Amino acid sequence: MSDLQHLLGYREPIFNAPMAGAAGGALAAAVSQAGGVGMIGVSGSPKTEWIKEQVGHVADLETSWGVGFMAWSLEADLSPLESFLEFSPSLVSLSFGDVTRSAALAHEAGVLTAMQIGNAAELERAMEDDIDIIIARGGEGGGHGRNESATLPLLQLATAQHTKPVVAAGGIGTAHGVAAALTAGAQAAWVGTRFLSASESLGHENFKSAVRQAGMDDTTYTRAFDIAQQLAWPAEFGGRALRNEFSETHDDLTSWEATPELRDEMLQARAEARANMAPVYAGQAVQFVQAPQTAAEVVTELAGFRQILRDTASRFA
């Protein structure tokens, strides 16, 4: 049993990524009940009612569950983290910005902390005592993060420290992907895109359909959606999303203005789930999302890594 498995008690080394807008309490509960570790993704300013609703799905679980935050949004207001800590999550993921205050708060509550890294400098920060678990995310991954390293080189660097448990993230969408991550030294796989279309996902059916119809070549790494919405995301963290009409005409290099009118139009597109304009964050593993599934079905499919590892071992025995 790995150190991380001992700490969290999971049967399957599968975490769902805490994708804000998609990974709510229902998805987290389904993943945890299927033997993995379910994660709730928190947006910048969640309402108290929303927090209570999501926690209602996981509060009575006998298995581990966690919650993920954008560190930059917590720098000004720690109250969302404080609210979730009242319900004793097993794990808090803190990424994208200065994690110092939020990590200290989580540790004071006796909760494990994880930090997503996307380059060597972030790995160095994650080696400090306030971080327990390292999430090594390559640029193949969907949603926000750095685009400086692919998953495999970053994972090799992160696991070489032999001190803290490492979870691999970015582009993992099949049992073969999980097997590769575990063989490379990860103690679990952090999977986002495969769960976007799950029946328990909070995403609108329009977005789920767009994900199912997309292939590996249909994603782009861009800040255009954040700029259009005038969001406070730090410039070093773009996002990998499905290409659409907006991203094709408003890339990071073309000269265009983020006007209040454009912001309102983008917010309206998100509210109406118009995938031709609104961001649909997904990674290159979107290739492997081809049909509606439950979260448990996804976990079961990914758990096929055991036979793959056995077959591989027998070939090179």
Short mmCIF file of C-alpha atoms in Angstrom, two decimals:
data_model
loop_
_atom_site.label_atom_id
_atom_site.label_comp_id
_atom_site.label_asym_id
_atom_site.label_seq_id
_atom_site.Cartn_x
_atom_site.Cartn_y
_atom_site.Cartn_z
CA MET A 1 0.00 0.00 0.00
CA SER A 2 1.36 3.43 -0.92
CA ASP A 3 1.75 6.13 1.72
CA LEU A 4 -1.04 8.15 0.10
CA GLN A 5 -3.35 5.17 -0.06
CA HIS A 6 -2.71 4.59 3.63
CA LEU A 7 -3.53 8.23 4.40
CA LEU A 8 -6.73 8.44 2.36
CA GLY A 9 -7.87 4.83 2.28
CA TYR A 10 -8.86 4.68 -1.37
CA ARG A 11 -9.25 1.41 -3.23
CA GLU A 12 -8.72 2.83 -6.70
CA PRO A 13 -5.88 5.35 -7.22
CA ILE A 14 -8.20 7.74 -9.03
CA PHE A 15 -8.99 11.33 -8.01
CA ASN A 16 -11.42 13.40 -9.99
CA ALA A 17 -9.94 16.84 -10.60
CA PRO A 18 -11.76 19.60 -8.68
CA MET A 19 -13.17 21.28 -11.79
CA ALA A 20 -15.14 24.38 -10.84
CA GLY A 21 -18.50 24.30 -12.59
CA ALA A 22 -18.39 20.54 -13.16
CA ALA A 23 -17.10 18.76 -10.06
CA GLY A 24 -19.75 19.28 -7.41
CA GLY A 25 -20.74 17.16 -4.46
CA ALA A 26 -22.65 14.58 -6.49
CA LEU A 27 -19.64 13.82 -8.68
CA ALA A 28 -17.27 13.75 -5.72
CA ALA A 29 -19.56 11.38 -3.83
CA ALA A 30 -19.88 9.05 -6.82
CA VAL A 31 -16.12 8.86 -7.33
CA SER A 32 -15.46 8.23 -3.63
CA GLN A 33 -18.17 5.57 -3.46
CA ALA A 34 -16.60 3.88 -6.49
CA GLY A 35 -13.34 3.54 -4.56
CA GLY A 36 -11.49 6.69 -5.63
CA VAL A 37 -11.20 10.11 -4.04
CA GLY A 38 -13.90 12.56 -5.03
CA MET A 39 -13.02 16.25 -5.19
CA ILE A 40 -15.32 19.29 -5.21
CA GLY A 41 -14.16 22.25 -7.29
CA VAL A 42 -14.81 25.71 -5.85
CA SER A 43 -15.19 28.89 -7.89
CA GLY A 44 -13.95 32.28 -6.71
CA SER A 45 -16.94 33.36 -4.60
CA PRO A 46 -19.24 30.44 -3.76
CA LYS A 47 -22.47 31.19 -1.96
CA THR A 48 -23.10 29.64 1.44
CA GLU A 49 -26.17 27.83 0.11
CA TRP A 50 -24.11 26.28 -2.68
CA ILE A 51 -21.46 25.07 -0.24
CA LYS A 52 -24.07 23.43 1.98
CA GLU A 53 -25.72 21.79 -1.01
CA GLN A 54 -22.47 20.28 -2.30
CA VAL A 55 -21.29 19.13 1.12
CA GLY A 56 -24.65 17.46 1.61
CA HIS A 57 -23.60 14.84 -0.93
CA VAL A 58 -20.36 13.90 0.82
CA ALA A 59 -20.76 14.72 4.50
CA ASP A 60 -21.94 11.24 5.48
CA LEU A 61 -19.48 9.30 3.34
CA GLU A 62 -17.32 6.73 5.09
CA THR A 63 -14.68 7.27 2.40
CA SER A 64 -12.31 10.16 1.74
CA TRP A 65 -13.30 13.28 -0.18
CA GLY A 66 -11.66 16.61 -0.81
CA VAL A 67 -12.12 20.12 -2.12
CA GLY A 68 -10.04 22.23 -4.48
CA PHE A 69 -9.52 26.01 -4.43
CA MET A 70 -7.89 28.69 -6.54
CA ALA A 71 -5.28 30.15 -4.19
CA TRP A 72 -5.39 33.60 -5.76
CA SER A 73 -9.07 33.94 -4.89
CA LEU A 74 -8.41 32.91 -1.27
CA GLU A 75 -5.70 35.52 -0.79
CA ALA A 76 -8.34 38.21 -0.30
CA ASP A 77 -11.01 36.07 1.34
CA LEU A 78 -10.42 32.82 3.22
CA SER A 79 -14.08 32.36 4.14
CA PRO A 80 -14.86 29.72 1.44
CA LEU A 81 -12.04 27.55 2.78
CA GLU A 82 -13.16 28.17 6.35
CA SER A 83 -16.69 27.10 5.43
CA PHE A 84 -15.57 23.82 3.87
CA LEU A 85 -13.17 23.03 6.73
CA GLU A 86 -16.16 22.99 9.08
CA PHE A 87 -17.22 19.77 7.32
CA SER A 88 -13.85 17.99 7.77
CA PRO A 89 -12.73 17.13 4.24
CA SER A 90 -9.90 14.62 4.00
CA LEU A 91 -7.92 16.77 1.60
CA VAL A 92 -7.69 20.37 0.43
CA SER A 93 -6.10 21.17 -2.91
CA LEU A 94 -4.61 24.68 -3.20
CA SER A 95 -3.21 25.89 -6.50
CA PHE A 96 -2.64 28.94 -8.70
CA GLY A 97 -1.08 31.58 -6.49
CA ASP A 98 0.33 32.03 -2.99
CA VAL A 99 -0.85 29.07 -0.92
CA THR A 100 0.81 30.12 2.34
CA ARG A 101 -2.17 31.42 4.32
CA SER A 102 -4.65 28.86 3.04
CA ALA A 103 -2.29 25.94 3.63
CA ALA A 104 -1.68 27.10 7.19
CA LEU A 105 -5.41 27.30 7.82
CA ALA A 106 -5.98 23.80 6.45
CA HIS A 107 -3.17 22.36 8.56
CA GLU A 108 -4.56 24.06 11.66
CA ALA A 109 -7.74 22.11 10.99
CA GLY A 110 -5.78 18.87 10.65
CA VAL A 111 -6.49 18.50 6.93
CA LEU A 112 -4.01 17.26 4.33
CA THR A 113 -2.92 19.81 1.72
CA ALA A 114 -2.09 19.30 -1.95
CA MET A 115 -0.60 21.74 -4.44
CA GLN A 116 -0.67 21.55 -8.21
CA ILE A 117 2.67 22.20 -9.89
CA GLY A 118 3.43 22.95 -13.52
CA ASN A 119 7.17 23.63 -13.51
CA ALA A 120 10.34 23.12 -11.46
CA ALA A 121 9.92 26.35 -9.50
CA GLU A 122 6.47 25.30 -8.29
CA LEU A 123 7.85 21.91 -7.31
CA GLU A 124 10.41 23.68 -5.13
CA ARG A 125 7.61 25.64 -3.43
CA ALA A 126 5.55 22.50 -2.94
CA MET A 127 8.44 20.87 -1.09
CA GLU A 128 7.93 23.22 1.85
CA ASP A 129 6.40 21.80 5.02
CA ASP A 130 2.90 23.26 4.52
CA ILE A 131 2.22 21.03 1.48
CA ASP A 132 1.69 17.30 1.95
CA ILE A 133 0.89 16.07 -1.57
CA ILE A 134 2.19 17.15 -4.97
CA ILE A 135 -0.07 17.20 -8.03
CA ALA A 136 2.20 17.13 -11.09
CA ARG A 137 0.08 18.52 -13.93
CA GLY A 138 1.33 18.69 -17.48
CA GLY A 139 0.10 21.09 -20.12
CA GLU A 140 -2.04 18.36 -21.71
CA GLY A 141 -4.53 18.78 -18.89
CA GLY A 142 -7.81 20.62 -19.23
CA GLY A 143 -8.74 23.77 -17.38
CA HIS A 144 -6.33 26.23 -15.83
CA GLY A 145 -2.66 25.62 -15.24
CA ARG A 146 0.74 26.20 -16.76
CA ASN A 147 1.65 25.08 -20.25
CA GLU A 148 5.39 24.77 -19.65
CA SER A 149 5.91 21.03 -19.27
CA ALA A 150 4.30 17.83 -20.46
CA THR A 151 3.04 15.43 -17.82
CA LEU A 152 5.72 12.74 -18.14
CA PRO A 153 8.83 14.94 -17.75
CA LEU A 154 7.23 16.83 -14.88
CA LEU A 155 6.17 13.60 -13.20
CA GLN A 156 9.68 12.19 -13.44
CA LEU A 157 11.08 15.34 -11.84
CA ALA A 158 8.48 15.35 -9.07
CA THR A 159 8.88 11.68 -8.16
CA ALA A 160 12.67 11.98 -8.02
CA GLN A 161 12.42 13.82 -4.69
CA HIS A 162 11.32 10.58 -2.94
CA THR A 163 9.85 12.52 -0.02
CA LYS A 164 6.25 13.47 -0.71
CA PRO A 165 3.56 11.47 -2.52
CA VAL A 166 2.96 12.59 -6.10
CA VAL A 167 -0.30 12.39 -8.06
CA ALA A 168 -0.06 12.59 -11.85
CA ALA A 169 -2.35 14.92 -13.79
CA GLY A 170 -2.76 15.97 -17.40
CA GLY A 171 -3.84 13.87 -20.38
CA ILE A 172 -4.77 10.74 -18.39
CA GLY A 173 -7.92 9.33 -19.93
CA THR A 174 -7.63 5.55 -20.11
CA ALA A 175 -6.51 2.58 -18.02
CA HIS A 176 -3.28 2.63 -20.03
CA GLY A 177 -2.75 6.24 -18.98
CA VAL A 178 -3.26 5.36 -15.33
CA ALA A 179 -0.88 2.41 -15.68
CA ALA A 180 1.77 4.67 -17.23
CA ALA A 181 1.46 7.22 -14.41
CA LEU A 182 1.70 4.60 -11.68
CA THR A 183 4.66 2.92 -13.36
CA ALA A 184 6.42 6.29 -13.53
CA GLY A 185 6.12 6.65 -9.76
CA ALA A 186 2.83 8.43 -9.16
CA GLN A 187 0.73 7.12 -6.31
CA ALA A 188 -2.53 8.02 -8.04
CA ALA A 189 -3.98 9.67 -11.15
CA TRP A 190 -5.75 13.05 -11.12
CA VAL A 191 -8.39 12.83 -13.86
CA GLY A 192 -10.59 15.68 -14.99
CA THR A 193 -11.73 15.50 -18.59
CA ARG A 194 -13.01 11.91 -18.42
CA PHE A 195 -15.50 13.02 -15.75
CA LEU A 196 -16.79 16.11 -17.59
CA SER A 197 -19.52 14.16 -19.35
CA ALA A 198 -20.43 11.99 -16.35
CA SER A 199 -24.09 12.01 -15.40
CA GLU A 200 -23.18 13.44 -11.98
CA SER A 201 -21.23 16.36 -13.44
CA LEU A 202 -22.68 19.84 -12.90
CA GLY A 203 -21.97 20.78 -16.52
CA HIS A 204 -24.81 21.67 -18.88
CA GLU A 205 -25.77 19.00 -21.40
CA ASN A 206 -24.69 21.32 -24.24
CA PHE A 207 -21.16 21.33 -22.84
CA LYS A 208 -21.20 17.59 -22.19
CA SER A 209 -22.26 16.99 -25.79
CA ALA A 210 -19.45 19.24 -27.06
CA VAL A 211 -16.95 17.23 -25.02
CA ARG A 212 -18.21 13.92 -26.39
CA GLN A 213 -17.95 15.18 -29.98
CA ALA A 214 -14.41 16.56 -29.60
CA GLY A 215 -11.12 14.84 -30.34
CA MET A 216 -7.53 15.18 -29.22
CA ASP A 217 -6.76 17.91 -31.76
CA ASP A 218 -9.75 20.04 -30.77
CA THR A 219 -8.31 21.78 -27.70
CA THR A 220 -6.37 25.00 -27.34
CA TYR A 221 -4.41 26.63 -24.53
CA THR A 222 -5.53 30.22 -24.14
CA ARG A 223 -6.22 33.15 -21.83
CA ALA A 224 -8.83 34.58 -24.18
CA PHE A 225 -11.83 33.46 -22.16
CA ASP A 226 -10.43 34.91 -18.93
CA ILE A 227 -9.50 38.17 -20.60
CA ALA A 228 -12.96 38.51 -22.14
CA GLN A 229 -14.61 37.98 -18.75
CA GLN A 230 -12.09 40.29 -17.06
CA LEU A 231 -11.30 37.59 -14.51
CA ALA A 232 -8.45 38.00 -12.06
CA TRP A 233 -6.58 34.86 -13.09
CA PRO A 234 -2.80 35.40 -12.89
CA ALA A 235 -1.37 35.70 -16.41
CA GLU A 236 0.86 32.63 -16.02
CA PHE A 237 -2.19 30.37 -15.75
CA GLY A 238 -4.03 30.04 -19.03
CA GLY A 239 -6.56 27.32 -19.65
CA ARG A 240 -6.92 24.40 -22.03
CA ALA A 241 -10.38 24.38 -23.54
CA LEU A 242 -12.23 23.17 -26.61
CA ARG A 243 -11.61 25.30 -29.67
CA ASN A 244 -14.67 27.29 -30.63
CA GLU A 245 -15.64 30.29 -32.70
CA PHE A 246 -14.56 32.69 -29.97
CA SER A 247 -11.14 31.17 -29.32
CA GLU A 248 -10.40 31.00 -33.04
CA THR A 249 -11.02 34.73 -33.48
CA HIS A 250 -9.79 36.00 -30.10
CA ASP A 251 -6.49 34.34 -29.38
CA ASP A 252 -3.83 35.64 -27.01
CA LEU A 253 -1.77 37.28 -29.76
CA THR A 254 -4.41 39.01 -31.85
CA SER A 255 -5.21 42.59 -30.91
CA TRP A 256 -8.70 42.84 -29.45
CA GLU A 257 -10.33 44.74 -26.62
CA ALA A 258 -11.98 43.21 -23.54
CA THR A 259 -14.91 45.59 -23.34
CA PRO A 260 -17.75 45.55 -20.80
CA GLU A 261 -20.05 44.60 -23.68
CA LEU A 262 -17.89 41.60 -24.56
CA ARG A 263 -17.81 40.56 -20.90
CA ASP A 264 -21.59 40.66 -20.72
CA GLU A 265 -21.87 38.70 -23.96
CA MET A 266 -19.50 36.02 -22.66
CA LEU A 267 -21.35 35.74 -19.36
CA GLN A 268 -24.61 35.40 -21.28
CA ALA A 269 -23.09 32.69 -23.45
CA ARG A 270 -22.04 30.80 -20.34
CA ALA A 271 -25.48 31.17 -18.78
CA GLU A 272 -27.10 29.87 -21.97
CA ALA A 273 -24.46 27.11 -22.37
CA ARG A 274 -23.52 28.21 -25.88
CA ALA A 275 -20.46 26.09 -26.61
CA ASN A 276 -19.60 28.11 -29.72
CA MET A 277 -18.63 31.08 -27.52
CA ALA A 278 -18.45 30.04 -23.86
CA PRO A 279 -15.37 28.21 -22.55
CA VAL A 280 -15.59 24.43 -22.32
CA TYR A 281 -12.46 23.54 -20.41
CA ALA A 282 -11.15 20.11 -21.41
CA GLY A 283 -7.79 18.45 -21.91
CA GLN A 284 -6.35 16.30 -24.65
CA ALA A 285 -7.90 13.24 -23.02
CA VAL A 286 -11.19 14.51 -24.45
CA GLN A 287 -10.45 12.00 -27.21
CA PHE A 288 -11.53 9.26 -24.80
CA VAL A 289 -14.88 10.78 -23.82
CA GLN A 290 -17.19 9.23 -26.37
CA ALA A 291 -20.47 8.37 -24.66
CA PRO A 292 -22.52 9.29 -21.58
CA GLN A 293 -21.31 7.41 -18.49
CA THR A 294 -21.70 7.50 -14.76
CA ALA A 295 -18.71 8.42 -12.63
CA ALA A 296 -18.59 4.85 -11.32
CA GLU A 297 -18.36 3.51 -14.88
CA VAL A 298 -15.43 5.82 -15.57
CA VAL A 299 -13.63 4.71 -12.40
CA THR A 300 -14.23 1.04 -13.24
CA GLU A 301 -12.84 1.55 -16.73
CA LEU A 302 -9.74 3.33 -15.44
CA ALA A 303 -9.24 0.59 -12.84
CA GLY A 304 -8.32 -1.73 -15.68
CA PHE A 305 -4.73 -0.57 -15.13
CA ARG A 306 -4.07 -3.66 -13.01
CA GLN A 307 -4.36 -6.10 -15.92
CA ILE A 308 -2.25 -3.79 -18.08
CA LEU A 309 0.51 -3.77 -15.48
CA ARG A 310 0.34 -7.57 -15.16
CA ASP A 311 0.54 -7.99 -18.94
CA THR A 312 3.45 -5.59 -19.17
CA ALA A 313 5.34 -7.32 -16.38
CA SER A 314 4.90 -10.71 -18.05
CA ARG A 315 6.28 -9.39 -21.35
CA PHE A 316 9.50 -8.26 -19.73
CA ALA A 317 9.92 -10.93 -17.08
#
